[in-house]
PDB file of C-alpha atoms in Angstrom:
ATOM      1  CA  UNK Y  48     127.319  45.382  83.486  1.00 84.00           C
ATOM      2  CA  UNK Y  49     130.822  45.181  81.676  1.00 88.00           C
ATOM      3  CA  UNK Y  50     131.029  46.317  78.024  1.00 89.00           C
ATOM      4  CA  UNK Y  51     133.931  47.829  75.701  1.00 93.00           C
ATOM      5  CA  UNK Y  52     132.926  51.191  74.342  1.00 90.00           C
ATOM      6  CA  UNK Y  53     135.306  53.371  72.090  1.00 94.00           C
ATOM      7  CA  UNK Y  54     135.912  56.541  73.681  1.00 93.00           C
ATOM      8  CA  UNK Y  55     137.582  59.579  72.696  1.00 95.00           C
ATOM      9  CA  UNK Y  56     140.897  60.392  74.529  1.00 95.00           C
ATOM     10  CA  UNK Y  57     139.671  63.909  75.329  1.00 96.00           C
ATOM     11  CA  UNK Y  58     136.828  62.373  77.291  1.00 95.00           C
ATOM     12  CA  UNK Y  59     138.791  59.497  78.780  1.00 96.00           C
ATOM     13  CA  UNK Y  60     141.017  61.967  80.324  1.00 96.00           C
ATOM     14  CA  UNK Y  61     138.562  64.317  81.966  1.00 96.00           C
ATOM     15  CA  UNK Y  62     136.220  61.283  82.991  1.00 96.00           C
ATOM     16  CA  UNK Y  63     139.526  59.918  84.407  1.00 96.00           C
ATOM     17  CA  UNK Y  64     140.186  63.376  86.241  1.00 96.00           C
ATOM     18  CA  UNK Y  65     136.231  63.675  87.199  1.00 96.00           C
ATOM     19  CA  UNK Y  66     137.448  60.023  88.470  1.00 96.00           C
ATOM     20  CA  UNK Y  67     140.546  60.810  90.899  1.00 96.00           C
ATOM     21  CA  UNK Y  68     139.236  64.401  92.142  1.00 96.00           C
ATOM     22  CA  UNK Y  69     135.711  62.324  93.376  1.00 96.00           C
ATOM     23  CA  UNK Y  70     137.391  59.445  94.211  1.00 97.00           C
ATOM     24  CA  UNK Y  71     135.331  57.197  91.766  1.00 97.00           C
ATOM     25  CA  UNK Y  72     135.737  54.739  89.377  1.00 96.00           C
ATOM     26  CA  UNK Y  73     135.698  55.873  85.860  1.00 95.00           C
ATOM     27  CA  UNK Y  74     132.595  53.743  85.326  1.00 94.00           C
ATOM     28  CA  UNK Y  75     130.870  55.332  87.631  1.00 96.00           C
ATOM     29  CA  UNK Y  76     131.340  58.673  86.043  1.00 96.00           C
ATOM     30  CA  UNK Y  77     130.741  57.762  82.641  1.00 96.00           C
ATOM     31  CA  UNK Y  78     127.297  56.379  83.934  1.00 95.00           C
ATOM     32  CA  UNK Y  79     126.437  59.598  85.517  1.00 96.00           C
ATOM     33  CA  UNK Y  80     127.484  61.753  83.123  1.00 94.00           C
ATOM     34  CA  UNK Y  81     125.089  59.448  80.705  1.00 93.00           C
ATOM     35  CA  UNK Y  82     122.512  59.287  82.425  1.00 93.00           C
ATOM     36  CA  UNK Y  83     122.705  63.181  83.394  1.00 90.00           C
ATOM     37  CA  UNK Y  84     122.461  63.642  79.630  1.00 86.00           C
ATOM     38  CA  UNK Y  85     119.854  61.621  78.697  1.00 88.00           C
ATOM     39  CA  UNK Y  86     117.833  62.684  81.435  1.00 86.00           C
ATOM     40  CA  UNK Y  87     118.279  66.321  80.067  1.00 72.00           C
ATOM     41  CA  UNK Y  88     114.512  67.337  77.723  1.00 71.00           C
ATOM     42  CA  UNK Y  89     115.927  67.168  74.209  1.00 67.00           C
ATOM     43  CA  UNK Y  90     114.968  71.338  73.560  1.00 65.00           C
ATOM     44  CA  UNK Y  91     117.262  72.487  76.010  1.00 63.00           C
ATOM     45  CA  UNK Y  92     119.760  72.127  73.635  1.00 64.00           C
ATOM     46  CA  UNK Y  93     117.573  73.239  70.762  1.00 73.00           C
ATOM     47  CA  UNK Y  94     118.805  77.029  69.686  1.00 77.00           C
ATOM     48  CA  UNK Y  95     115.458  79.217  68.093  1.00 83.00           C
ATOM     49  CA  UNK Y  96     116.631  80.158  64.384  1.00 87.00           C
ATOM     50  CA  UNK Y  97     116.402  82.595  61.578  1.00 90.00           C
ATOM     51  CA  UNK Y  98     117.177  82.074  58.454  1.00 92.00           C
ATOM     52  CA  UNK Y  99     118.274  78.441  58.939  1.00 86.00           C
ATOM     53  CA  UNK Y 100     121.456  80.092  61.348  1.00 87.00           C
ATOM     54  CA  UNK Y 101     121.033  79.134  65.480  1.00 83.00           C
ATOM     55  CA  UNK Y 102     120.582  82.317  67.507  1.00 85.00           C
ATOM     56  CA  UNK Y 103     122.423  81.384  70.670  1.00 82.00           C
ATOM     57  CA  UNK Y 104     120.996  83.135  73.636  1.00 82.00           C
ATOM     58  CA  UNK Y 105     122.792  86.415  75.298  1.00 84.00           C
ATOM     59  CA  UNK Y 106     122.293  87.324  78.973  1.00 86.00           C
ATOM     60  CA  UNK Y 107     121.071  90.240  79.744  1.00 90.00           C
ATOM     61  CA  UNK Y 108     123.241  93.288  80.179  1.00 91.00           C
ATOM     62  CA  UNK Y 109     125.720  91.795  77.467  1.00 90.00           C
ATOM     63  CA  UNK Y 110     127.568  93.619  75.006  1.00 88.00           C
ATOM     64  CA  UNK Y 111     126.962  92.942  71.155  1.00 88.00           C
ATOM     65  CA  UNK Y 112     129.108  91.255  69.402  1.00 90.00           C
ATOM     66  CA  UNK Y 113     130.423  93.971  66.233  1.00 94.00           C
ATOM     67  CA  UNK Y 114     132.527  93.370  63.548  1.00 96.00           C
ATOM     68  CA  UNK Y 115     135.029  95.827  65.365  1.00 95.00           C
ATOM     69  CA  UNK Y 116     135.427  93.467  68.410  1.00 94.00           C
ATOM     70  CA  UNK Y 117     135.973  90.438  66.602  1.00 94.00           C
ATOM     71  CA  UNK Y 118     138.566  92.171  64.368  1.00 95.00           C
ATOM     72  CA  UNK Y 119     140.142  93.192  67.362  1.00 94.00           C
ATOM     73  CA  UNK Y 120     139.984  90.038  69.216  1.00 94.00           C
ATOM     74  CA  UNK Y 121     141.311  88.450  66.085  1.00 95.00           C
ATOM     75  CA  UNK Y 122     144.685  90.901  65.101  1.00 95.00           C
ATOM     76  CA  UNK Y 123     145.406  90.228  69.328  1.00 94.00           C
ATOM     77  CA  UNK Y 124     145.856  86.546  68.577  1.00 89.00           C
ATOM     78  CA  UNK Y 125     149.384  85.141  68.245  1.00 84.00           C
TER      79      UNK Y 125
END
C-alpha cells in the first residue's frame, strides 16, 4: 500500500542505513520495525514508580548511581 507519512530525519536516516546494510527497501523496514513495535505487550515499556518518578530497572551486580559519580562524570565533560 503507498502512503506519505512525515518522518523525522533521525529515523529516515537509520531506517535508510537499516535499508542498505540488509539490502531492503526502506519500506520494508519501516513496516518491520512497526509492526515489531506494536506487536511488543504495552507494560514492557511500563517503568514501576514511587512517588510519581519511574524507577528504571538495574541489573544485577550494578553499581549505584551517587551523587559523587555523577559529579564526577559531569566536571569530566568538555
Amino acid at each position: 500500500m503507498r502512503t506519505t507519512l512525515t518522518i523525522d530525519d533521525d529515523v529516515l536516516m537509520i531506517a535508510r542505513g537499516l535499508a542498505e546494510r540488509d539490502d531492503r527497501t526502506i519500506g520494508d523496514v519501516i513496516s518491520d520495525l512497526a509492526r515489531q513495535a506494536l506487536r511488543a505487550p504495552r507494560d514492557q515499556y511500563a517503568f514501576e514508580t514511587r512517588n510519581g518518578v519511574p524507577l528504571v530497572p538495574v541489573k544485577k551486580g550494578s553499581l549505584p548511581v551517587t551523587t559523587e559519580l555523577v559529579n564526577r562524570l559531569r566536571d569530566e565533560m568538555p
